[in-house]
Coordinates of C-alpha atoms in Angstrom, one line a residue:
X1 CA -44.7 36.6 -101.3
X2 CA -47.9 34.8 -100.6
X3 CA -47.4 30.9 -99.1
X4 CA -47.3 28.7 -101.5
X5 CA -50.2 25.7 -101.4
X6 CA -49.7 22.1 -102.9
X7 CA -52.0 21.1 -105.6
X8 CA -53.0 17.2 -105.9
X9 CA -50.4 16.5 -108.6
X10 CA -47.6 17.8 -106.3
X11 CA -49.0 15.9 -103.4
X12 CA -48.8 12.7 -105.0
X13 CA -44.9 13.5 -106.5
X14 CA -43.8 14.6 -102.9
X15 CA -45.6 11.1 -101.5
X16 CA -43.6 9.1 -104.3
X17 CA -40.7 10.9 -103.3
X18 CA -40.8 9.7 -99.8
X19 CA -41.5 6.6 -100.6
X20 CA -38.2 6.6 -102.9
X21 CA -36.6 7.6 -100.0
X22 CA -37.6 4.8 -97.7
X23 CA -37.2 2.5 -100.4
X24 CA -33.4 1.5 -100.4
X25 CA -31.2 -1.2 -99.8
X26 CA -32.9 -2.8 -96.3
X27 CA -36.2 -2.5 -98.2
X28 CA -34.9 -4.9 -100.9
X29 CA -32.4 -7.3 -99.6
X30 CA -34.2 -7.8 -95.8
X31 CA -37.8 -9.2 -96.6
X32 CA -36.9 -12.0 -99.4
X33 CA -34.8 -13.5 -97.0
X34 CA -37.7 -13.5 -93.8
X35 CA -39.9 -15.1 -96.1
X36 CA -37.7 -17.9 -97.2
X37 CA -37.0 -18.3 -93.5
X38 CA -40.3 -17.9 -92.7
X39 CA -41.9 -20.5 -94.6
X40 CA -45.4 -21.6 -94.0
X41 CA -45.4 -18.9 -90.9
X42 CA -44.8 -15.9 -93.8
X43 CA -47.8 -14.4 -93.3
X44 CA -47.1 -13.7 -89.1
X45 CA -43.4 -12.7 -89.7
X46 CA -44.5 -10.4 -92.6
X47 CA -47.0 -8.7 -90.0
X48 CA -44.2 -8.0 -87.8
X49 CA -41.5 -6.6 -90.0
X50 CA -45.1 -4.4 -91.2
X51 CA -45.4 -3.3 -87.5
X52 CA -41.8 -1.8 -87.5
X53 CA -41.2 -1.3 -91.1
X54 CA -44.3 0.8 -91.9
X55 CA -46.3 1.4 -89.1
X56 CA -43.3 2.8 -86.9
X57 CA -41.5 4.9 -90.1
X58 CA -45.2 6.5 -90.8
X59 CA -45.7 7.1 -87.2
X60 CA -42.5 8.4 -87.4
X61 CA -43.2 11.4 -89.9
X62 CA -46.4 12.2 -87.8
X63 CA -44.4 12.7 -84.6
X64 CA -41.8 14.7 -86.6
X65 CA -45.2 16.7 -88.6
X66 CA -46.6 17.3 -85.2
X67 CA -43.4 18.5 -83.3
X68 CA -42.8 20.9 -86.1
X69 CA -40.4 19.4 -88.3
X70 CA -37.2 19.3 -87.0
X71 CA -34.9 17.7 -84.3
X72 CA -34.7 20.0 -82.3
X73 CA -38.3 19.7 -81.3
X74 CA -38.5 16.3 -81.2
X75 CA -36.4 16.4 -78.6
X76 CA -36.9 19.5 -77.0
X77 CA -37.9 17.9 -73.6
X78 CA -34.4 16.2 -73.0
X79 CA -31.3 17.8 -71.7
X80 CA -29.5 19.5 -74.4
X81 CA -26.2 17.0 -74.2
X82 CA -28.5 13.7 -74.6
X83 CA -30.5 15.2 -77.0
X84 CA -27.4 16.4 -79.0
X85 CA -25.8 12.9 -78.8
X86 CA -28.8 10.7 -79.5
X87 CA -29.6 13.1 -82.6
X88 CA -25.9 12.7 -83.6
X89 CA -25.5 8.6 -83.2
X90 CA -28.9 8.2 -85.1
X91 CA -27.5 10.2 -88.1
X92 CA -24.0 8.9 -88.0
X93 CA -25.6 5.2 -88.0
X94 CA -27.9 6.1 -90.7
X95 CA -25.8 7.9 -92.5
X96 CA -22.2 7.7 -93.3
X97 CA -21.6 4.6 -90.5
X98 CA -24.0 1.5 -91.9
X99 CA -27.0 2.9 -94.1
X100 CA -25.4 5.1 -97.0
X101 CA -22.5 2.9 -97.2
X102 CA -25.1 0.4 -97.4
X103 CA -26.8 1.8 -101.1
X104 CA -24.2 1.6 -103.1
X105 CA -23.7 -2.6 -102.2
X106 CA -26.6 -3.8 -102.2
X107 CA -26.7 -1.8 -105.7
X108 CA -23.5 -3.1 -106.7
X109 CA -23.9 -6.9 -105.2
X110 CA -27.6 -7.4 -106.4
X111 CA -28.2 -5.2 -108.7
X112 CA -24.6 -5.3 -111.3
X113 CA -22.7 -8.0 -109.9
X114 CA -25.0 -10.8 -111.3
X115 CA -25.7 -8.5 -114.3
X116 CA -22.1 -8.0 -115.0
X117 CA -19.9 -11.2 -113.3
X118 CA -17.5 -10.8 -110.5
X119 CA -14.4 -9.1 -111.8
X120 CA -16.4 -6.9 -114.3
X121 CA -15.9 -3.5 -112.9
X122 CA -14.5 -3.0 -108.8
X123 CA -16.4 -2.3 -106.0
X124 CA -13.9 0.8 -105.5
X125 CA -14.8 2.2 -109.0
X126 CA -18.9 1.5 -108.6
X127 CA -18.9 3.5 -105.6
X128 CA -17.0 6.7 -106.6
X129 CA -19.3 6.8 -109.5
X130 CA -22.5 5.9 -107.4
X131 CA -22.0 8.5 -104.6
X132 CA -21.2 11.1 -107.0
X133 CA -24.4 11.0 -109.0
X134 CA -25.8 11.1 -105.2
X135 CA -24.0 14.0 -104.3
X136 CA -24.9 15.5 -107.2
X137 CA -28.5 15.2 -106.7
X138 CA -28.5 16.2 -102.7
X139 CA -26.6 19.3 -104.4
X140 CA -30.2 20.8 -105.5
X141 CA -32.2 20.3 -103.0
X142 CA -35.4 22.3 -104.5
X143 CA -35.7 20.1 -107.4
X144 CA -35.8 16.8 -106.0
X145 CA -39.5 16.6 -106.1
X146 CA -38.9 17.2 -109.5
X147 CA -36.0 15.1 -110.0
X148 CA -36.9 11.8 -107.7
X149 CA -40.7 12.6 -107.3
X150 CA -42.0 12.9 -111.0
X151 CA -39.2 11.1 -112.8
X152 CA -37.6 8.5 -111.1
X153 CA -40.0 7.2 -108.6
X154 CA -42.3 6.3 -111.4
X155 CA -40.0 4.7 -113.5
X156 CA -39.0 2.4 -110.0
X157 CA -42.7 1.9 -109.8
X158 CA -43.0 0.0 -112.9
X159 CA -40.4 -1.6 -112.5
X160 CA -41.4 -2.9 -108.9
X161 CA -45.0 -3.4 -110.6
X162 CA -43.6 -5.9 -113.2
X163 CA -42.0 -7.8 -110.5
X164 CA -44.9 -8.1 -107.6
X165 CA -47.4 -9.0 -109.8
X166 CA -45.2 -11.8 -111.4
X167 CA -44.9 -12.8 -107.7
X168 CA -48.0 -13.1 -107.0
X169 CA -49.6 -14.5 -110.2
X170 CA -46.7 -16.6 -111.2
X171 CA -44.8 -18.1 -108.3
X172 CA -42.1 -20.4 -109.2
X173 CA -43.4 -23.1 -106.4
X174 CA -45.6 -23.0 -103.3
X175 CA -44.9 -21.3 -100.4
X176 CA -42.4 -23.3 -98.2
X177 CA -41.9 -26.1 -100.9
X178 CA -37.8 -26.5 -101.0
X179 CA -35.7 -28.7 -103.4
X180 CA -34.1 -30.1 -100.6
X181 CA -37.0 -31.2 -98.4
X182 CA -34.8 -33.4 -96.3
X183 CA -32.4 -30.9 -95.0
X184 CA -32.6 -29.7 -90.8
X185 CA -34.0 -26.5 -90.3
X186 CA -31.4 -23.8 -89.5
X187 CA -31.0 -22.1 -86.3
X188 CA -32.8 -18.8 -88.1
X189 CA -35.5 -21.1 -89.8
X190 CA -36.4 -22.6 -86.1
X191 CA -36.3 -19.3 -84.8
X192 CA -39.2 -17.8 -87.2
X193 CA -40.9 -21.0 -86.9
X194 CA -41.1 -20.8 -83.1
X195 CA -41.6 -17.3 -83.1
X196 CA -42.5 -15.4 -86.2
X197 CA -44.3 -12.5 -85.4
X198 CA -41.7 -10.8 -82.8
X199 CA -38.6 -12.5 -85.1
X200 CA -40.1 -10.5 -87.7
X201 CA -40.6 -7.2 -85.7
X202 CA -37.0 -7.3 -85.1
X203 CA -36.2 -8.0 -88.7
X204 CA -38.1 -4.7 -89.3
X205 CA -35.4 -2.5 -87.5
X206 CA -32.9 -3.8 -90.3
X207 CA -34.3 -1.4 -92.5
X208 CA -33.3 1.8 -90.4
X209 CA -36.6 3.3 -91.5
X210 CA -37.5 4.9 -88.9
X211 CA -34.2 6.5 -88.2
X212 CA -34.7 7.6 -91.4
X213 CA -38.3 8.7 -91.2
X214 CA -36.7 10.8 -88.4
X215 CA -34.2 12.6 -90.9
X216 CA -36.2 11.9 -94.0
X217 CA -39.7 14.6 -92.5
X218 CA -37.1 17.0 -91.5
X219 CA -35.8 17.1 -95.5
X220 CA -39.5 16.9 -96.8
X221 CA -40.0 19.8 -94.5
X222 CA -37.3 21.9 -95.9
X223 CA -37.9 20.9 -99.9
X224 CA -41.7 22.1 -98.8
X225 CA -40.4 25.6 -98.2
X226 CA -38.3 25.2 -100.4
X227 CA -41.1 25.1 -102.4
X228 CA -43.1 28.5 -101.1
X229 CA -44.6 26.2 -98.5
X230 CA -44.1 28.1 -95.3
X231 CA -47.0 27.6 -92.9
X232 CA -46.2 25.0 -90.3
X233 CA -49.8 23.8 -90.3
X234 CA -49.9 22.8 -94.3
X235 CA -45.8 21.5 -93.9
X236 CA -47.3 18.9 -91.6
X237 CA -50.5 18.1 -93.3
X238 CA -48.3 17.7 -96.6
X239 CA -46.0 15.3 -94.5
X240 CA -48.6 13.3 -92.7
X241 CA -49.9 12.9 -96.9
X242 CA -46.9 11.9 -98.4
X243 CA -46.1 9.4 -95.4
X244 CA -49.6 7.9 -95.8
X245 CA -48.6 7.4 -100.0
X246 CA -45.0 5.5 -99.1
X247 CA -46.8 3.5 -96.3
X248 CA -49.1 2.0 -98.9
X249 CA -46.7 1.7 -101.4
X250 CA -43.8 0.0 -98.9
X251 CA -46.5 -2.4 -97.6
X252 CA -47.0 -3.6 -101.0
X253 CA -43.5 -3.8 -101.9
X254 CA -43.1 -5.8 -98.9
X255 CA -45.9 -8.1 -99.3
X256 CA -44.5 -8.8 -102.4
X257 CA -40.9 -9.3 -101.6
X258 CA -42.2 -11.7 -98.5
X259 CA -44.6 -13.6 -100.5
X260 CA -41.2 -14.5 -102.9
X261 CA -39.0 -15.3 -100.3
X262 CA -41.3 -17.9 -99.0
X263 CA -42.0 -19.4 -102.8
X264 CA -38.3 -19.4 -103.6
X265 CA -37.2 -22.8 -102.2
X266 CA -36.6 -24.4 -105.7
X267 CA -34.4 -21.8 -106.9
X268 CA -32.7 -20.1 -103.9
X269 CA -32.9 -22.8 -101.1
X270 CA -30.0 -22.3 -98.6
X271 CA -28.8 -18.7 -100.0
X272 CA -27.1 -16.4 -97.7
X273 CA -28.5 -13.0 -98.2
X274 CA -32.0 -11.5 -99.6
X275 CA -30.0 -9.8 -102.5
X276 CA -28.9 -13.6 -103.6
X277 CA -32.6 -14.4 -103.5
X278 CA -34.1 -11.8 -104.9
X279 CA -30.9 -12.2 -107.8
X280 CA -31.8 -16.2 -108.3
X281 CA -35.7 -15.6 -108.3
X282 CA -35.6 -13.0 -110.8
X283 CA -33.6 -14.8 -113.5
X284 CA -35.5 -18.4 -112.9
X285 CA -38.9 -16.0 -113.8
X286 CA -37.5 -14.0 -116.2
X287 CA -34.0 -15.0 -117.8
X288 CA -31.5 -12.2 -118.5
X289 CA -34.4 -9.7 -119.6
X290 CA -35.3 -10.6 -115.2
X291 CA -31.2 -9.3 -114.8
X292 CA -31.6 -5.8 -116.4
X293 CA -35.0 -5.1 -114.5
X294 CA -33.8 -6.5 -111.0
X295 CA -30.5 -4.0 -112.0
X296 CA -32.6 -1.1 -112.5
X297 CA -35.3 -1.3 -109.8
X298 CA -32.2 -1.8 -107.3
X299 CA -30.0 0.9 -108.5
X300 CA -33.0 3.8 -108.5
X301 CA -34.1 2.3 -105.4
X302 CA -30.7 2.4 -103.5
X303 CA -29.9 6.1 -105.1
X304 CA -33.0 7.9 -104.3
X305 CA -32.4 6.7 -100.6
X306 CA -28.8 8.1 -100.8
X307 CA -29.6 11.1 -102.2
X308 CA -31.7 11.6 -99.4
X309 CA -29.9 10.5 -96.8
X310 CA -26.7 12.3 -97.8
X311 CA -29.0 15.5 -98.2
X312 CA -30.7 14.9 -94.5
X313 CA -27.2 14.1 -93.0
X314 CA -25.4 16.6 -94.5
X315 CA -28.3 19.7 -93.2
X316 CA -28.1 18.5 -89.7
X317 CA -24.1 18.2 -89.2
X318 CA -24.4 22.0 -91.3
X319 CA -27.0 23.5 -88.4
X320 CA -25.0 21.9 -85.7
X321 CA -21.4 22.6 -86.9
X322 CA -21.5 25.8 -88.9
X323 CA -20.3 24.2 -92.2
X324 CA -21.5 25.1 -95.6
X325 CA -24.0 22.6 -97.0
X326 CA -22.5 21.6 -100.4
X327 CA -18.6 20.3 -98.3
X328 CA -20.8 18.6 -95.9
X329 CA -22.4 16.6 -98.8
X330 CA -19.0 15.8 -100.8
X331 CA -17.7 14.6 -97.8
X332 CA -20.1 12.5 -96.7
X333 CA -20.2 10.5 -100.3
X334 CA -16.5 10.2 -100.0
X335 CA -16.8 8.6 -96.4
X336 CA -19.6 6.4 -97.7
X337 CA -17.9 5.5 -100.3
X338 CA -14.6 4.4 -98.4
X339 CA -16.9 2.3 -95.5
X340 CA -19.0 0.6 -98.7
X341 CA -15.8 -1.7 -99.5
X342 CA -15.7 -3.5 -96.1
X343 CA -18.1 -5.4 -97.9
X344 CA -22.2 -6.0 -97.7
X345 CA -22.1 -8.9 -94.9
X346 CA -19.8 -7.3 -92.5
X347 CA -21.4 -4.4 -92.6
X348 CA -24.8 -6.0 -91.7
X349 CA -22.9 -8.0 -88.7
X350 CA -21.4 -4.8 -87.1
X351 CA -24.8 -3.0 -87.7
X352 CA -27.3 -5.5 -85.9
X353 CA -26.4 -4.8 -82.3
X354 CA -26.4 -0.9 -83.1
X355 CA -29.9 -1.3 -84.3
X356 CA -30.9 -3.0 -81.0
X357 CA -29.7 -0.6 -78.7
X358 CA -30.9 2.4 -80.4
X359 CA -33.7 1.3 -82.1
X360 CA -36.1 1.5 -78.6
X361 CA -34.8 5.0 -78.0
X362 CA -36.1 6.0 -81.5
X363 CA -39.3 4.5 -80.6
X364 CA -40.1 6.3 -77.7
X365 CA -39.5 9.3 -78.9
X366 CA -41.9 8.6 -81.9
X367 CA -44.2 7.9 -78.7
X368 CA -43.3 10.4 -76.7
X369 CA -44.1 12.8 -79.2
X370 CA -47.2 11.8 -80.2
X371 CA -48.9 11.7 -77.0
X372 CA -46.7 15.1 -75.5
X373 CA -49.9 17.1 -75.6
X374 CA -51.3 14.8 -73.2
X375 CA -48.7 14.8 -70.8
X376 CA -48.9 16.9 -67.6
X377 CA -45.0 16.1 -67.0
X378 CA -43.1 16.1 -70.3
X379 CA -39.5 16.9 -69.4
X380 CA -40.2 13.9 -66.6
X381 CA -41.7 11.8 -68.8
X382 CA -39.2 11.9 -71.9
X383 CA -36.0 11.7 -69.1
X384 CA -37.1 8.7 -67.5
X385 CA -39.0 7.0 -70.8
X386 CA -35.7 7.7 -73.1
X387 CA -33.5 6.8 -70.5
X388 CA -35.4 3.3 -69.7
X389 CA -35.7 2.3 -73.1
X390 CA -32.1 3.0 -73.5
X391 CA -30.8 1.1 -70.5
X392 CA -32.6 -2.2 -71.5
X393 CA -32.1 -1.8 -75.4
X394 CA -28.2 -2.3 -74.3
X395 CA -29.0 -5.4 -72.7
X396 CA -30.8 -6.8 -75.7
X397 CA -27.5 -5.3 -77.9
X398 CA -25.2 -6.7 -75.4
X399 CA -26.9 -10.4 -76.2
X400 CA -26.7 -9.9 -80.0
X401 CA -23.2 -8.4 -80.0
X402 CA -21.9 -11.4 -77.4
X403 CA -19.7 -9.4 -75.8
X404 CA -16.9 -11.0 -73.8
X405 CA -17.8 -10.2 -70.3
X406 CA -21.2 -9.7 -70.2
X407 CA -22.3 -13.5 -70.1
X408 CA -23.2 -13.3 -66.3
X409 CA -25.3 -9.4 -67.0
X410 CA -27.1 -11.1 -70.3
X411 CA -28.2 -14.5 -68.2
X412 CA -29.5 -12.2 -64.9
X413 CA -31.5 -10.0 -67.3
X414 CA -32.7 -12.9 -69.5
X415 CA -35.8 -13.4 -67.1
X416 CA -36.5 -9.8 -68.0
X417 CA -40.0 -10.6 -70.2
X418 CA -39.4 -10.6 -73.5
X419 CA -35.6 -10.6 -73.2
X420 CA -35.5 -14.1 -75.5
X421 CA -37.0 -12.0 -78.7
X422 CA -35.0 -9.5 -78.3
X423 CA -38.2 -6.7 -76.8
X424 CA -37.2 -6.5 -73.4
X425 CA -37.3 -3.2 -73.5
X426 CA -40.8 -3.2 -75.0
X427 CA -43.3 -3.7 -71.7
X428 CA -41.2 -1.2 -69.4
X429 CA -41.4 1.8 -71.9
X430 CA -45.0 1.3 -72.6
X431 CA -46.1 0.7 -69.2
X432 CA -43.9 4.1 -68.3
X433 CA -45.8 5.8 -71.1
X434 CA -48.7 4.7 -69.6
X435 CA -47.9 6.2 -65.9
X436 CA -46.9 9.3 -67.1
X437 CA -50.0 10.1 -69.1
X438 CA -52.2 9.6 -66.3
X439 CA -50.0 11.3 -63.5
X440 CA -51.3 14.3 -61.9
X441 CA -50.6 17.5 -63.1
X442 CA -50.9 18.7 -59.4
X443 CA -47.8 17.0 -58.6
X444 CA -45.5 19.1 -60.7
X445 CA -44.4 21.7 -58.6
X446 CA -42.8 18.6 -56.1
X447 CA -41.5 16.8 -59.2

């Protein structure tokens, strides 16, 4: 059987896949409520939360492309135990921990909940139901191109496309105008103000894209030979294509969902989450016809990203553990659907520190990969890079999380430079990536 080749068509439906798969519940709920924050500073927190919200997730499925579309290579240079365990925590925390669980509320909270009322229909009840239409998706693999790609991603599009440009052309006030003019800033409102570019970067790991743009090119890779695509060099042109498509398409969603935040003071002033705002915003523009399309765009949104997370997840854990595919994916939806009624804010408390520590060690792999070609030293380089971006991400976790203990540790590594935005880590990895493309390569033998 000859390989298989792409045709434009099929390009753009695996690109609009991807981009269903990025956009999910982080997507939706994270930006409106940066802008509002934001204010008049918008436009520098929304160039952060690009920097790690697109740039990083598309840089993401290059490293993975380039590597050769899989874990495994992407951290071939590490010992096999750390390499294991990073892989592991980056799927559990993506997956059945914090971001599937995740799906189904914000589906349920933003999407139904101001649709239906409060005592409508349980939170118990919507996530059975939403996690097994997921599962039953993630079940056939091979049509999901077919299924998310040329069906429901377009249908999201619209959807999304009703919404931005009502945004944009129609704003229901001026950016930073509240109803309450008056009131003291919050603690979170001085803190973009003072800061807006780096509070936004950090807002950007809330997403968990690119832990999922780690997971997410290793499914794209195996629908692609799925579909007769078997040569590594067109897998990773095909991926590098359909990551440049849900770039564009997430920076516009973005864009959009920033730019309402920050014009929603008259009609969401002093809400607690982005899914409130987003909820309020909708039906002051467009009444109850706003409900059913803010229900719809949320619901496709959050289950395309489940069905691919639970797919991703559920291929790895079968590789590493020698289970069958199809239990892996059943029991992953149950698990997601068990950890989804905690509730949307306590999960996104108990997630934040997570994020921090492990967020860096994503990030120089992504790094690390991109540049291995260059490096005379890679095994070196990816030991000691990984291993410093993961010793002073847990200081910046250690300082979100306010663990008891660690108040004497957090204040010594507060003069650390950056350590009050939360990028302390930042400077040391990039200045090691740095030294070890430029060391020697004569050197290796005494290394």
């Amino acid at each position: 059987m000859s390989d298989m080749r792409l045709d434009t068509k099929n390009i753009f439906a695996l690109g609009f896949m991807t981009f269903a798969f990025f956009l999910g519940a982080g997507n939706i709920i994270f930006p409106p409520i940066a802008g509002q924050m934001a204010g008049t500073e918008v436009t520098l927190a929304m160039l952060g939360f690009l920097v790690t919200a697109v740039g990083l997730p598309l840089a993401t499925l290059i490293a993975v492309a380039v590597a050769g579309g899989n874990m495994e290579s992407v951290t071939q240079d590490l010992p096999k135990t750390i390499a294991v365990t990073i892989t592991v925590a980056i799927f559990i925390v993506i997956g059945p921990a914090f971001a599937l669980p995740r799906t189904s509320l914000v589906a349920y909270e933003t999407g139904l909940k101001h649709l239906l009322g409060e005592t409508t229909l349980p939170l118990w009840a919507y996530t059975i139901g939403f996690f097994a239409v997921a599962a039953s998706l993630a079940l056939h693999r091979g049509a999901l191109i077919d299924y998310i790609g040329k069906i429901l991603t377009p249908v999201l599009i619209v959807l999304l496309g009703i919404l931005g440009i009502s945004v944009v052309f129609n704003p229901l006030a001026d950016i930073g105008v509240t109803n309450n003019p008056e009131a003291a800033l919050t603690a979170a409102q001085l803190a973009y103000r003072e800061s807006p570019f780096s509070k936004g970067f950090i807002e950007g790991y809330n997403t968990m894209d690119t832990f999922g743009a780690l997971m997410f090119g290793v499914l794209i890779v195996d629908v692609l030979r799925k579909k007769g695509v078997t040569d590594q060099g067109f897998q990773a042109r095909y991926l590098i294509q359909a990551g440049i498509i849900a770039a564009i398409g997430l920076a516009l969603v973005y864009t959009s969902l920033f730019y309402l935040g920050a014009t929603s003071g008259t009609v969401a002033a002093g809400a607690d989450n982005g899914g409130e705002i987003l909820a309020l915003y909708v039906q002051g523009m467009f009444g109850q016809p706003g409900q059913w399309i803010l229900s719809g765009v949320v619901t496709l949104a959050c289950l395309t990203t489940a069905v691919g997370l639970t797919g991703a997840c559920s291929d790895y854990f079968s590789n590493l553990l020698n289970i069958q595919y199809r239990y892996l994916v059943i029991v992953f939806a149950l698990i997601s659907a068990l950890v989804a009624n905690v509730g949307l804010s306590y999960l996104i408390a108990v997630s934040i520190p997570v994020l921090i520590a492990l967020y860096p060690v994503a990030v120089a792999l992504v790094v690390l990969n991109l540049v291995r070609s260059k490096l005379n030293h890679p095994e070196q380089a990816f030991r000691w890079i990984v291993g410093i971006a993961f010793a002073l991400s847990m200081l910046d976790a250690m300082k979100a999380a306010e663990i008891p203990g660690t108040t004497s540790l957090v204040e010594t590594a507060s003069h650390l430079p950056l350590f009050s935005y939360g990028l302390a880590w930042l400077i040391p990895v990039f200045a090691a990536v740095v030294v070890a493309l430029v060391w020697p390569s004569h050197q290796s033998k005494d290394a």
